[in-house]
Amino acid sequence: MHPMLNTAVKAARRAASIINRASFDIDRIKVTQKGHNDFVTEVDQAAEQAIIDVLKTAYPDHAILAEETGASSNLHDENDNVWIIDPLDGTTNFIHGFPQYCVSIALQQRGIITQAVIFDPTRNDLFTATKGSGAYLNEKRIRVSRRDKMADALLGTGFPFRNGDGLEEYIKMFRIMTEKCAGLRRPGAAALDLAYVAAGRLDGFFERGLQPWDMAAGSLLVTEAGGIVGTFAGESDYLYKNEVIAATPKVFAQMVNVLSQFKK
């Protein structure tokens, strides 16, 4: 395992131990509402700090872009190494005891995602990838599914949740995609959905309104597992475009054909 990936795994496990302890007594967790249907807990904050402590101990000069604390002071200093962190993707699921959430950590080097870790503490599933070295689930190589028709595909998605932004358009999108695939699921943790595409548990995924920390690690897992990731228009600059499609190669093309009408 690459040394930087190994450090990220250590950080993810440290965060997961905090999350797991808190999950036994959810009613005691302090929850703050950042916006409509947008929550943060003291667990998110503690997990994020644990991740940053591990990463900064190993790589003190690296920059940080994290969901809760934002950008580190050296992020705009042309830093070649940026850790992109979501300490608890699926917070709403977590505070309701719904076991679909994860820790997501990625390393971006000179604009390219090179290391990725997604850890599901409820199932002890560790997804890892190093650019050029494949994607793995619990150290076993994973590949995207072999399905090549969207009509046969099981797809994942997510609904806009902050103030209902774009909800009417998304309902239209949801209806069209439902009619064109074998099934559509909305589990509620985008990073984990992307990991599931990489592992062949989903054949594709699409969502709008995402941030870099939602997509960074999962996107590398998908591409290293043989899939394609892009915007609704099929373009490769998805990370800061707030939207993503990830799927097997042929399903990706079919999804773009449908979703490109909804591109920003």
Tab-separated table of C-alpha atoms in Angstrom:
chain	number	residue	atom	x	y	z
A	1	MET	CA	0.000	0.000	0.000
A	2	HIS	CA	1.280	3.467	-0.898
A	3	PRO	CA	2.601	5.302	2.210
A	4	MET	CA	0.217	8.232	1.718
A	5	LEU	CA	-2.714	5.869	1.280
A	6	ASN	CA	-1.677	4.013	4.400
A	7	THR	CA	-1.742	7.290	6.339
A	8	ALA	CA	-5.200	8.089	4.963
A	9	VAL	CA	-6.455	4.656	6.042
A	10	LYS	CA	-5.084	5.281	9.542
A	11	ALA	CA	-6.888	8.632	9.626
A	12	ALA	CA	-10.152	7.108	8.386
A	13	ARG	CA	-10.048	4.387	11.022
A	14	ARG	CA	-9.342	6.953	13.728
A	15	ALA	CA	-12.417	8.925	12.633
A	16	ALA	CA	-14.515	5.771	12.379
A	17	SER	CA	-13.724	4.827	15.980
A	18	ILE	CA	-15.189	8.176	17.085
A	19	ILE	CA	-18.263	7.640	14.907
A	20	ASN	CA	-18.787	4.088	16.147
A	21	ARG	CA	-18.605	5.085	19.806
A	22	ALA	CA	-21.125	7.856	19.245
A	23	SER	CA	-23.500	5.560	17.343
A	24	PHE	CA	-24.238	3.607	20.523
A	25	ASP	CA	-25.849	6.634	22.142
A	26	ILE	CA	-27.164	8.801	19.296
A	27	ASP	CA	-29.731	10.580	21.484
A	28	ARG	CA	-26.937	12.260	23.422
A	29	ILE	CA	-25.265	13.739	20.338
A	30	LYS	CA	-25.424	17.509	19.932
A	31	VAL	CA	-26.850	18.355	16.510
A	32	THR	CA	-26.657	21.773	14.854
A	33	GLN	CA	-28.636	22.731	11.767
A	34	LYS	CA	-26.467	24.529	9.175
A	35	GLY	CA	-29.475	25.025	6.916
A	36	HIS	CA	-32.714	23.345	5.913
A	37	ASN	CA	-32.127	19.565	6.111
A	38	ASP	CA	-28.391	20.247	6.452
A	39	PHE	CA	-27.010	19.016	9.762
A	40	VAL	CA	-23.661	18.874	11.504
A	41	THR	CA	-22.934	17.065	14.751
A	42	GLU	CA	-20.164	17.199	17.292
A	43	VAL	CA	-19.232	13.786	15.883
A	44	ASP	CA	-18.575	15.260	12.407
A	45	GLN	CA	-16.347	17.879	13.995
A	46	ALA	CA	-14.448	15.469	16.239
A	47	ALA	CA	-13.957	12.969	13.413
A	48	GLU	CA	-12.689	15.691	11.081
A	49	GLN	CA	-10.213	16.950	13.646
A	50	ALA	CA	-8.943	13.403	14.216
A	51	ILE	CA	-8.355	12.998	10.473
A	52	ILE	CA	-6.557	16.326	10.204
A	53	ASP	CA	-4.358	15.521	13.211
A	54	VAL	CA	-3.199	12.254	11.621
A	55	LEU	CA	-2.584	13.812	8.211
A	56	LYS	CA	-0.840	16.908	9.558
A	57	THR	CA	1.411	14.818	11.792
A	58	ALA	CA	2.592	12.846	8.774
A	59	TYR	CA	2.518	15.685	6.227
A	60	PRO	CA	2.642	19.074	7.986
A	61	ASP	CA	3.085	21.053	4.761
A	62	HIS	CA	0.056	19.581	2.984
A	63	ALA	CA	-3.092	21.692	2.544
A	64	ILE	CA	-6.555	20.682	3.719
A	65	LEU	CA	-10.019	21.125	2.203
A	66	ALA	CA	-12.567	19.718	4.645
A	67	GLU	CA	-16.342	19.912	4.918
A	68	GLU	CA	-16.584	21.357	8.406
A	69	THR	CA	-13.415	23.442	8.849
A	70	GLY	CA	-13.087	24.469	5.204
A	71	ALA	CA	-9.768	25.334	3.578
A	72	SER	CA	-6.495	25.492	5.473
A	73	SER	CA	-4.535	28.744	5.334
A	74	ASN	CA	-2.014	27.304	2.852
A	75	LEU	CA	-4.566	25.982	0.354
A	76	HIS	CA	-4.091	28.931	-1.988
A	77	ASP	CA	-0.305	28.959	-1.775
A	78	GLU	CA	0.023	26.774	-4.883
A	79	ASN	CA	0.333	23.772	-2.609
A	80	ASP	CA	0.857	20.624	-4.685
A	81	ASN	CA	-0.794	18.361	-2.075
A	82	VAL	CA	-4.360	18.890	-0.867
A	83	TRP	CA	-6.270	16.453	1.334
A	84	ILE	CA	-10.022	16.569	0.609
A	85	ILE	CA	-12.026	15.323	3.586
A	86	ASP	CA	-15.606	14.440	4.437
A	87	PRO	CA	-15.471	13.110	8.009
A	88	LEU	CA	-19.037	11.786	8.007
A	89	ASP	CA	-20.841	11.629	4.686
A	90	GLY	CA	-24.470	10.821	5.401
A	91	THR	CA	-24.890	12.801	8.631
A	92	THR	CA	-28.688	12.793	8.387
A	93	ASN	CA	-28.621	8.998	8.103
A	94	PHE	CA	-26.267	8.797	11.078
A	95	ILE	CA	-28.383	10.899	13.447
A	96	HIS	CA	-31.421	8.771	12.615
A	97	GLY	CA	-29.568	5.498	13.155
A	98	PHE	CA	-29.842	4.582	9.472
A	99	PRO	CA	-26.649	2.599	8.750
A	100	GLN	CA	-25.552	4.234	5.493
A	101	TYR	CA	-22.700	6.676	6.061
A	102	CYS	CA	-18.947	6.763	5.684
A	103	VAL	CA	-15.621	8.543	6.086
A	104	SER	CA	-14.145	9.883	2.841
A	105	ILE	CA	-10.534	11.047	2.350
A	106	ALA	CA	-8.750	11.856	-0.914
A	107	LEU	CA	-5.382	13.333	-1.840
A	108	GLN	CA	-5.235	15.744	-4.756
A	109	GLN	CA	-1.750	16.309	-6.187
A	110	ARG	CA	-1.307	19.100	-8.726
A	111	GLY	CA	-5.004	18.972	-9.493
A	112	ILE	CA	-5.224	15.181	-9.858
A	113	ILE	CA	-6.763	12.805	-7.307
A	114	THR	CA	-4.086	10.200	-6.572
A	115	GLN	CA	-5.167	8.518	-3.320
A	116	ALA	CA	-8.617	7.603	-2.036
A	117	VAL	CA	-10.125	6.014	1.058
A	118	ILE	CA	-13.796	5.469	1.826
A	119	PHE	CA	-14.539	3.608	5.035
A	120	ASP	CA	-17.987	2.354	6.006
A	121	PRO	CA	-17.807	1.831	9.795
A	122	THR	CA	-21.151	0.019	9.997
A	123	ARG	CA	-19.977	-2.809	7.713
A	124	ASN	CA	-16.229	-2.458	8.232
A	125	ASP	CA	-15.877	-1.997	4.471
A	126	LEU	CA	-12.614	-0.301	3.488
A	127	PHE	CA	-12.487	0.973	-0.096
A	128	THR	CA	-9.058	2.155	-1.283
A	129	ALA	CA	-7.422	3.284	-4.499
A	130	THR	CA	-4.100	4.666	-5.680
A	131	LYS	CA	-4.028	6.196	-9.157
A	132	GLY	CA	-2.746	3.634	-11.635
A	133	SER	CA	-2.924	0.744	-9.159
A	134	GLY	CA	-6.586	-0.277	-9.173
A	135	ALA	CA	-9.401	-0.090	-6.639
A	136	TYR	CA	-9.869	-2.406	-3.679
A	137	LEU	CA	-12.455	-3.412	-1.103
A	138	ASN	CA	-10.867	-4.895	2.019
A	139	GLU	CA	-7.694	-5.527	-0.018
A	140	LYS	CA	-9.552	-7.438	-2.743
A	141	ARG	CA	-9.512	-5.962	-6.258
A	142	ILE	CA	-12.879	-4.591	-7.381
A	143	ARG	CA	-14.293	-3.738	-10.806
A	144	VAL	CA	-17.389	-1.944	-12.012
A	145	SER	CA	-20.202	-4.184	-13.202
A	146	ARG	CA	-20.381	-5.570	-16.726
A	147	ARG	CA	-23.825	-4.198	-17.448
A	148	ASP	CA	-23.881	-2.195	-20.638
A	149	LYS	CA	-27.546	-1.172	-20.938
A	150	MET	CA	-29.154	1.489	-18.785
A	151	ALA	CA	-32.425	-0.399	-19.063
A	152	ASP	CA	-30.823	-3.201	-17.016
A	153	ALA	CA	-28.928	-0.931	-14.631
A	154	LEU	CA	-29.461	-0.265	-10.939
A	155	LEU	CA	-28.652	3.414	-10.407
A	156	GLY	CA	-28.046	5.531	-7.342
A	157	THR	CA	-28.888	9.194	-6.925
A	158	GLY	CA	-29.479	11.915	-4.373
A	159	PHE	CA	-32.115	14.606	-4.076
A	160	PRO	CA	-31.404	18.308	-3.506
A	161	PHE	CA	-31.808	18.816	0.220
A	162	ARG	CA	-30.679	22.373	1.000
A	163	ASN	CA	-33.794	24.537	0.885
A	164	GLY	CA	-35.253	22.301	-1.813
A	165	ASP	CA	-33.038	23.917	-4.434
A	166	GLY	CA	-33.931	22.614	-7.887
A	167	LEU	CA	-36.385	20.102	-6.515
A	168	GLU	CA	-38.948	20.456	-9.317
A	169	GLU	CA	-36.316	19.883	-11.985
A	170	TYR	CA	-34.953	16.940	-10.026
A	171	ILE	CA	-38.392	15.332	-9.816
A	172	LYS	CA	-38.565	15.550	-13.610
A	173	MET	CA	-35.072	14.058	-13.839
A	174	PHE	CA	-35.991	11.327	-11.369
A	175	ARG	CA	-39.063	10.355	-13.387
A	176	ILE	CA	-37.165	10.170	-16.681
A	177	MET	CA	-34.331	8.117	-15.189
A	178	THR	CA	-36.734	5.799	-13.368
A	179	GLU	CA	-38.441	4.993	-16.658
A	180	LYS	CA	-35.121	4.256	-18.356
A	181	CYS	CA	-33.386	2.015	-15.789
A	182	ALA	CA	-34.084	-1.162	-13.833
A	183	GLY	CA	-34.210	0.653	-10.496
A	184	LEU	CA	-33.255	3.916	-8.820
A	185	ARG	CA	-31.987	4.143	-5.243
A	186	ARG	CA	-31.379	7.132	-2.952
A	187	PRO	CA	-29.347	5.848	0.039
A	188	GLY	CA	-28.188	9.293	1.197
A	189	ALA	CA	-24.372	9.181	1.206
A	190	ALA	CA	-22.868	10.149	-2.156
A	191	ALA	CA	-19.322	9.030	-1.352
A	192	LEU	CA	-20.530	5.562	-0.446
A	193	ASP	CA	-22.745	5.439	-3.548
A	194	LEU	CA	-19.661	6.101	-5.678
A	195	ALA	CA	-17.783	3.341	-3.856
A	196	TYR	CA	-20.702	1.032	-4.637
A	197	VAL	CA	-20.391	1.854	-8.339
A	198	ALA	CA	-16.707	0.922	-8.132
A	199	ALA	CA	-17.598	-2.381	-6.448
A	200	GLY	CA	-20.362	-3.229	-8.929
A	201	ARG	CA	-23.120	-2.910	-6.348
A	202	LEU	CA	-24.580	-0.051	-8.391
A	203	ASP	CA	-24.178	0.243	-12.151
A	204	GLY	CA	-24.250	4.031	-12.102
A	205	PHE	CA	-24.803	7.117	-9.988
A	206	PHE	CA	-25.790	10.722	-10.620
A	207	GLU	CA	-26.371	13.730	-8.410
A	208	ARG	CA	-26.342	17.516	-8.472
A	209	GLY	CA	-25.445	19.885	-5.628
A	210	LEU	CA	-22.353	17.991	-4.516
A	211	GLN	CA	-19.115	19.407	-3.129
A	212	PRO	CA	-15.548	18.218	-3.852
A	213	TRP	CA	-15.403	16.282	-0.575
A	214	ASP	CA	-18.498	14.305	-1.633
A	215	MET	CA	-16.897	13.188	-4.893
A	216	ALA	CA	-13.099	13.208	-4.658
A	217	ALA	CA	-12.354	9.802	-3.145
A	218	GLY	CA	-15.257	8.017	-4.816
A	219	SER	CA	-14.369	9.319	-8.247
A	220	LEU	CA	-10.897	7.764	-8.105
A	221	LEU	CA	-12.355	4.470	-6.901
A	222	VAL	CA	-14.700	4.394	-9.909
A	223	THR	CA	-12.068	5.213	-12.525
A	224	GLU	CA	-9.565	2.762	-11.020
A	225	ALA	CA	-12.302	0.106	-11.105
A	226	GLY	CA	-12.809	0.650	-14.835
A	227	GLY	CA	-15.674	3.134	-14.777
A	228	ILE	CA	-16.053	6.690	-16.068
A	229	VAL	CA	-16.812	9.849	-14.103
A	230	GLY	CA	-17.930	13.178	-15.525
A	231	THR	CA	-20.435	16.019	-15.461
A	232	PHE	CA	-23.990	15.728	-16.792
A	233	ALA	CA	-22.526	16.835	-20.134
A	234	GLY	CA	-19.940	14.048	-19.965
A	235	GLU	CA	-17.014	16.406	-19.335
A	236	SER	CA	-14.134	15.433	-17.066
A	237	ASP	CA	-13.960	18.612	-14.935
A	238	TYR	CA	-16.663	17.464	-12.507
A	239	LEU	CA	-14.935	17.986	-9.154
A	240	TYR	CA	-15.804	21.671	-8.802
A	241	LYS	CA	-18.926	21.661	-11.011
A	242	ASN	CA	-21.306	20.432	-8.258
A	243	GLU	CA	-22.634	17.540	-10.350
A	244	VAL	CA	-21.500	14.073	-11.297
A	245	ILE	CA	-22.276	10.966	-13.283
A	246	ALA	CA	-20.302	7.797	-12.519
A	247	ALA	CA	-20.985	4.481	-14.212
A	248	THR	CA	-19.754	1.595	-16.297
A	249	PRO	CA	-18.466	2.929	-19.644
A	250	LYS	CA	-21.503	2.138	-21.805
A	251	VAL	CA	-24.051	3.011	-19.125
A	252	PHE	CA	-22.191	6.291	-18.582
A	253	ALA	CA	-22.665	7.248	-22.219
A	254	GLN	CA	-26.381	6.439	-22.045
A	255	MET	CA	-26.789	8.428	-18.818
A	256	VAL	CA	-25.066	11.438	-20.372
A	257	ASN	CA	-27.395	11.175	-23.353
A	258	VAL	CA	-30.364	11.585	-20.988
A	259	LEU	CA	-28.946	13.927	-18.338
A	260	SER	CA	-27.160	16.357	-20.660
A	261	GLN	CA	-30.488	18.160	-21.095
A	262	PHE	CA	-30.249	19.075	-17.401
A	263	LYS	CA	-26.650	20.332	-17.516
A	264	LYS	CA	-25.912	23.659	-15.835
